[in-house]
JSON list of C-alpha atoms in Angstrom, two decimals:
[
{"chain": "A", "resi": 29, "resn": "UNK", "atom": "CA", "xyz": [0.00, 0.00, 0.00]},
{"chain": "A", "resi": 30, "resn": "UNK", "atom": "CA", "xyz": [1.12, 3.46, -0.99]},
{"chain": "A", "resi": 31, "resn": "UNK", "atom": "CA", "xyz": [-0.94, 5.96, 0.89]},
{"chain": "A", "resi": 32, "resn": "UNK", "atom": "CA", "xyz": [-2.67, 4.97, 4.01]},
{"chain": "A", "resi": 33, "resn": "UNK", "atom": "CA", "xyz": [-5.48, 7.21, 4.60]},
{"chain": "A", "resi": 34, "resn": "UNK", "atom": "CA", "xyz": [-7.61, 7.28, 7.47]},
{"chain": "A", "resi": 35, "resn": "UNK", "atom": "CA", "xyz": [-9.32, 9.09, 10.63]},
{"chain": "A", "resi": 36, "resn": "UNK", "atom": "CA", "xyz": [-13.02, 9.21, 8.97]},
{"chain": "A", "resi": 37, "resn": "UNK", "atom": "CA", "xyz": [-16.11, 8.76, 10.73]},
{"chain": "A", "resi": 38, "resn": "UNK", "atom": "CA", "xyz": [-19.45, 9.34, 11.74]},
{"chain": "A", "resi": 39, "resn": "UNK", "atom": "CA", "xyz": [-19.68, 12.90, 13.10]},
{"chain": "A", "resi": 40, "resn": "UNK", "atom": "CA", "xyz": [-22.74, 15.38, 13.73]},
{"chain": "A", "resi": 41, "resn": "UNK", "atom": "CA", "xyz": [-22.49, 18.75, 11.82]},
{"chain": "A", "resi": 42, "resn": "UNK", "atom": "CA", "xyz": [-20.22, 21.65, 13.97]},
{"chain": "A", "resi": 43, "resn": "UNK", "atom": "CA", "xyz": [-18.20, 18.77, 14.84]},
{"chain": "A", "resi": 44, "resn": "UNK", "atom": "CA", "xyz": [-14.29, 18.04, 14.13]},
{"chain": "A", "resi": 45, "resn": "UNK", "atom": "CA", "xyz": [-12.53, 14.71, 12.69]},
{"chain": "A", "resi": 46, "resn": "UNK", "atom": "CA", "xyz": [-8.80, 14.74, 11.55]},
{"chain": "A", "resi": 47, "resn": "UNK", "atom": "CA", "xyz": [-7.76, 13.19, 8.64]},
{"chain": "A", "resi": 48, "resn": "UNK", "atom": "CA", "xyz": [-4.19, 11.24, 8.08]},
{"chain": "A", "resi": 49, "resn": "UNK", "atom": "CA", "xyz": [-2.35, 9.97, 5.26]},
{"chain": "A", "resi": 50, "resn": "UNK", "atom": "CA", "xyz": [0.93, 7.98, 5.63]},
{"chain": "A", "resi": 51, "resn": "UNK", "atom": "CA", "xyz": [3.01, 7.99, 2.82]},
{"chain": "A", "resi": 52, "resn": "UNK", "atom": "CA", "xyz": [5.46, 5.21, 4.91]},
{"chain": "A", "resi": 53, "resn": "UNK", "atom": "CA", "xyz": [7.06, 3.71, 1.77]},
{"chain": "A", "resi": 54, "resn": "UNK", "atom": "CA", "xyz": [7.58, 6.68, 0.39]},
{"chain": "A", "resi": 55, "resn": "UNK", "atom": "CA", "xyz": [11.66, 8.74, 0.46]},
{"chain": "A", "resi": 56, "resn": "UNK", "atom": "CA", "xyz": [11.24, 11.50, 2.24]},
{"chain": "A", "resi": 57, "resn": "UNK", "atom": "CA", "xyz": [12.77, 13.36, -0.65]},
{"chain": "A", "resi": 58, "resn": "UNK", "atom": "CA", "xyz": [10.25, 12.31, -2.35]},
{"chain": "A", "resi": 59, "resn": "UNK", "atom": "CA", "xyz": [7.49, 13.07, 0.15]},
{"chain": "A", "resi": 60, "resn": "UNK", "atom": "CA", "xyz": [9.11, 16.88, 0.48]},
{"chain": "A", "resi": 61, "resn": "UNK", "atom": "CA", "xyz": [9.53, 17.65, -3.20]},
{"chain": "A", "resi": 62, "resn": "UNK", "atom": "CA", "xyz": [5.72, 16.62, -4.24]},
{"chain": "A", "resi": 63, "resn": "UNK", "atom": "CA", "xyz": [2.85, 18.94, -4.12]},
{"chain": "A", "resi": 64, "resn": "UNK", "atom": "CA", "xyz": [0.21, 17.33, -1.51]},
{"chain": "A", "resi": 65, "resn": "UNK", "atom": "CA", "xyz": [-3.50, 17.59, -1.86]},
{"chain": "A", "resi": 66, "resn": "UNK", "atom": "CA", "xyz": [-6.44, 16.29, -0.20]},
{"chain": "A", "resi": 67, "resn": "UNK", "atom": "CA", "xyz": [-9.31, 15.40, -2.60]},
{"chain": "A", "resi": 68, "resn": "UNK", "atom": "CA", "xyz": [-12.94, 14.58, -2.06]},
{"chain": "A", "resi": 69, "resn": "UNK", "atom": "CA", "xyz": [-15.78, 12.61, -3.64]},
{"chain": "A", "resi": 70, "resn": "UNK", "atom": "CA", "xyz": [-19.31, 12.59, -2.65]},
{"chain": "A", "resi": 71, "resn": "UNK", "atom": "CA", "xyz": [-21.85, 10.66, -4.61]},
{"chain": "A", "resi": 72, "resn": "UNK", "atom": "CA", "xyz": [-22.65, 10.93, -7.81]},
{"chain": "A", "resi": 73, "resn": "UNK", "atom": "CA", "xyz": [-20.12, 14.03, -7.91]},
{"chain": "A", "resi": 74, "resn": "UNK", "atom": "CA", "xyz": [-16.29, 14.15, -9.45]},
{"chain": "A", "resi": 75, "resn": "UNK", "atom": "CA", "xyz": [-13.72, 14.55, -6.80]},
{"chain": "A", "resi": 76, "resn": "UNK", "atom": "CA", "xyz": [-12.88, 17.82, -5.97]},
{"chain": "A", "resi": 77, "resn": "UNK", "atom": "CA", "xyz": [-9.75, 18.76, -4.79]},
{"chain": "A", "resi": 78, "resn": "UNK", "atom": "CA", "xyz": [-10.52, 20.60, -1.27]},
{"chain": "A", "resi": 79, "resn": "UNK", "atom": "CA", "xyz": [-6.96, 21.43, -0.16]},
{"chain": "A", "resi": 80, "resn": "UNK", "atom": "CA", "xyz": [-3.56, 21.15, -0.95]},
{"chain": "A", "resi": 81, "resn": "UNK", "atom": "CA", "xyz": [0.04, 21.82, 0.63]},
{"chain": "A", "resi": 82, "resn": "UNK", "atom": "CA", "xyz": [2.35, 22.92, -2.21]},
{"chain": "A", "resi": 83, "resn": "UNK", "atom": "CA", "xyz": [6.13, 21.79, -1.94]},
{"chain": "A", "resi": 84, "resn": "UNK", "atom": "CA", "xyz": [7.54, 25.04, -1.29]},
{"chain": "A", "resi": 85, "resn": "UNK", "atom": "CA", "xyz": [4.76, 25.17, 1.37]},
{"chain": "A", "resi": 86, "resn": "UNK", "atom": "CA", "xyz": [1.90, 27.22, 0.05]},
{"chain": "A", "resi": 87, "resn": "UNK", "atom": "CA", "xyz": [-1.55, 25.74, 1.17]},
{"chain": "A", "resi": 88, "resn": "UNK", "atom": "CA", "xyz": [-4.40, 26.55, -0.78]},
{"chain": "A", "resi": 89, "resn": "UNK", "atom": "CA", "xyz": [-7.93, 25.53, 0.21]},
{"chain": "A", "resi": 90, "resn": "UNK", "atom": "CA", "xyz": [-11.68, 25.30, -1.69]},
{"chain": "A", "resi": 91, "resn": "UNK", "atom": "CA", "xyz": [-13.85, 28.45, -0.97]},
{"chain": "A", "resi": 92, "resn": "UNK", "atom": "CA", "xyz": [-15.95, 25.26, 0.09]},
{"chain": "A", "resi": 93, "resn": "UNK", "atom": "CA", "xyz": [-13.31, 24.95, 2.92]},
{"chain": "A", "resi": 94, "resn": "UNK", "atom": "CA", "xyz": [-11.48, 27.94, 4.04]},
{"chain": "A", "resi": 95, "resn": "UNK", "atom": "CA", "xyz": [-11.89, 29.03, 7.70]},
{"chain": "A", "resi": 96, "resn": "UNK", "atom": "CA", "xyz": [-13.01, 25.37, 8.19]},
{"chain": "A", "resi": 97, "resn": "UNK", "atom": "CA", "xyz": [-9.99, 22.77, 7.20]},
{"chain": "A", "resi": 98, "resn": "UNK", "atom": "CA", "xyz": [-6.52, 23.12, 7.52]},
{"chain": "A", "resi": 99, "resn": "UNK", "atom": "CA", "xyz": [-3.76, 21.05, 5.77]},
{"chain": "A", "resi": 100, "resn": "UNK", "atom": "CA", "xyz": [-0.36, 20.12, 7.26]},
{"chain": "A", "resi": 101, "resn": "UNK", "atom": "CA", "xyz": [2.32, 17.60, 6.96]},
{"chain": "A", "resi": 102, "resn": "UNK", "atom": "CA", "xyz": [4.77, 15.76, 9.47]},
{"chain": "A", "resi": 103, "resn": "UNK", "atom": "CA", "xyz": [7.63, 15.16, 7.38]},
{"chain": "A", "resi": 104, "resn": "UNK", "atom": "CA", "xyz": [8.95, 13.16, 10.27]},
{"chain": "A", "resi": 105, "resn": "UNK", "atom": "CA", "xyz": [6.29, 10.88, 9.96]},
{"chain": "A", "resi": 106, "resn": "UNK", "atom": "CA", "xyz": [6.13, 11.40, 6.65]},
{"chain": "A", "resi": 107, "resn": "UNK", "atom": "CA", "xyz": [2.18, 11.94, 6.74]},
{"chain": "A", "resi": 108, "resn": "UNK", "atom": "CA", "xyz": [-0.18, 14.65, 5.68]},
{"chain": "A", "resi": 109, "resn": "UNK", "atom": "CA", "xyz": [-3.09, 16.04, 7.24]},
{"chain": "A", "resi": 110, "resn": "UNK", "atom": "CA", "xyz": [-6.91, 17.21, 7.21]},
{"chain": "A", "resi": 111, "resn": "UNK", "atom": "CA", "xyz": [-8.29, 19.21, 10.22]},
{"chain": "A", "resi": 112, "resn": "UNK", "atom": "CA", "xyz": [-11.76, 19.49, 9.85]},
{"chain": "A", "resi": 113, "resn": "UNK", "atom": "CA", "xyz": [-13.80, 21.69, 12.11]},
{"chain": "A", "resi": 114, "resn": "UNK", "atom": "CA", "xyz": [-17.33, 22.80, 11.88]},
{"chain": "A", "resi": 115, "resn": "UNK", "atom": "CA", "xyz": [-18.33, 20.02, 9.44]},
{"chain": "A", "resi": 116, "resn": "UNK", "atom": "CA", "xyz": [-21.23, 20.43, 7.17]},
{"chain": "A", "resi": 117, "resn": "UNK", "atom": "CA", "xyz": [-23.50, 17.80, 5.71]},
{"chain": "A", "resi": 118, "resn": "UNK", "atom": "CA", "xyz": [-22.59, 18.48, 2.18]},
{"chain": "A", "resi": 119, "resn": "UNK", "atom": "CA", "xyz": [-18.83, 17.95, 3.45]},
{"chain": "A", "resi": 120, "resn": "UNK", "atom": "CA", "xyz": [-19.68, 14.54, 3.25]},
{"chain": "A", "resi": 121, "resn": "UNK", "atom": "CA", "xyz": [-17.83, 12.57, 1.09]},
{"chain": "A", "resi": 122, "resn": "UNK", "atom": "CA", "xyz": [-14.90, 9.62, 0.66]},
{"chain": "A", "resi": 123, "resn": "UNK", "atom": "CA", "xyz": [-11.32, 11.96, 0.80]},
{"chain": "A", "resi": 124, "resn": "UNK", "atom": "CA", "xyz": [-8.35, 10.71, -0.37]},
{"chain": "A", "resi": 125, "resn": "UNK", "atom": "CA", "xyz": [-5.17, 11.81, -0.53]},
{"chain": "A", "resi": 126, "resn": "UNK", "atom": "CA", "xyz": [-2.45, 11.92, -3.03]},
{"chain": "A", "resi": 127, "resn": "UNK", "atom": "CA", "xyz": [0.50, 13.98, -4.65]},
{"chain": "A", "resi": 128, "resn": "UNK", "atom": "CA", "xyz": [1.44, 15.80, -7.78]},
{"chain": "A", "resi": 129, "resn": "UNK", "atom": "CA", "xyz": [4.43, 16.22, -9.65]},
{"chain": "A", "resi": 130, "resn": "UNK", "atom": "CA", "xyz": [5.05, 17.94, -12.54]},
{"chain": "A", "resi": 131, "resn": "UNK", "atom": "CA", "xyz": [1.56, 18.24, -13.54]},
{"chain": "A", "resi": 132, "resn": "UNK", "atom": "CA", "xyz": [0.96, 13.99, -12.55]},
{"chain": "A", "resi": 133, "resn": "UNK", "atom": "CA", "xyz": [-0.30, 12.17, -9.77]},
{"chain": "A", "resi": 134, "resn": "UNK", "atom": "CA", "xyz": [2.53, 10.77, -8.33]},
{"chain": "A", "resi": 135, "resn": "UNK", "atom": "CA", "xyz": [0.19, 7.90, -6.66]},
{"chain": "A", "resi": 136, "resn": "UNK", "atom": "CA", "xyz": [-2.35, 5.39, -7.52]},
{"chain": "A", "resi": 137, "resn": "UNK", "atom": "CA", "xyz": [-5.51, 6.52, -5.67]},
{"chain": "A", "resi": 138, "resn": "UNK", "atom": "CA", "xyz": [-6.60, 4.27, -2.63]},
{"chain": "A", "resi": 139, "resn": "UNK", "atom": "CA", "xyz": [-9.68, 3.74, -0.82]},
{"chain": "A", "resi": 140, "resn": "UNK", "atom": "CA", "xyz": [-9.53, 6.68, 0.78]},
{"chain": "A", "resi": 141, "resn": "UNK", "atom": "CA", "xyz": [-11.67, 7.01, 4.21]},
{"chain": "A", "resi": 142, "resn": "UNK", "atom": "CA", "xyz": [-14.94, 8.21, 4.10]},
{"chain": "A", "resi": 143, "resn": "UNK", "atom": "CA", "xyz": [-16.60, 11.61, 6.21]},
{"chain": "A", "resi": 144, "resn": "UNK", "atom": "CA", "xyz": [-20.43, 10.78, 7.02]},
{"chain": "A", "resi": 145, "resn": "UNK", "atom": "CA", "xyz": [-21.54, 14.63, 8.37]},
{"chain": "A", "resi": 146, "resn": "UNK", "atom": "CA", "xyz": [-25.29, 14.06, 10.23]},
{"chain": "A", "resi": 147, "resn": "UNK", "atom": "CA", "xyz": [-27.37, 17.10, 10.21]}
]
C-alpha cells in the first residue's frame, strides 16, 4: 500500500474529525519535493480537490473549505493532514489523498476514508 489514509467517521455537523495519510514507503525526498493535496468525492459528484500543501509550502484551500480545514504535513512521519472543524453535511464525502508532480499524480488513488456529516 502506498498511501494509508484514514481518521473518517461518523460525526454530527459543527463537529471536528482529523484526517491522516501515511506515505510510509515513500523517500522523504520524495514526500518533500511533491505537491500534496487532499481530494474529495461525494456521490454521484467528481472529486474535488478541497486542499492542498504545495512543496515550497503554500496551502491553498476550496472556498468550500477555508476558515473550516486546515492542511499540514509531518515530514517526520512522513504523513499529511486534514483538520476538519465545523463540518457540514454536504462535506460529506470519501477523501483521499495523493501527490502531484510535474503536472501527474505521483500515486495510484486508494480507498480513501470516508466523512459521514449528520445534520
Amino acid at each position: 500500500v502506498q498511501l494509508q489514509a484514514f481518521g473518517g467517521g461518523l460525526v454530527q455537523a459543527g463537529g471536528s474529525l482529523r484526517l491522516s495519510c501515511k506515505a510510509s514507503r515513500t523517500i522523504l525526498s520524495t514526500f518533500i519535493g511533491v505537491d500534496w493535496g487532499w481530494y474529495r468525492q461525494a456521490p454521484g459528484k467528481q472529486r474535488e480537490l478541497v486542499a492542498s500543501f504545495t512543496n515550497n509550502g503554500r496551502m491553498n484551500y476550496a472556498d468550500s473549505v477555508k476558515g473550516r480545514f486546515t492542511i499540514s504535513k509531518d515530514n517526520t512521519k512522513k504523513t499529511v493532514y486534514l483538520q476538519m472543524n465545523s463540518l457540514k453535511p454536504e462535506d460529506t464525502a470519501v477523501y483521499y489523498c495523493n501527490a502531484r508532480r510535474d503536472g501527474d499524480y505521483y500515486y495510484n488513488w486508494g480507498q480513501g476514508t470516508l466523512v459521514t456529516v449528520s445534520s
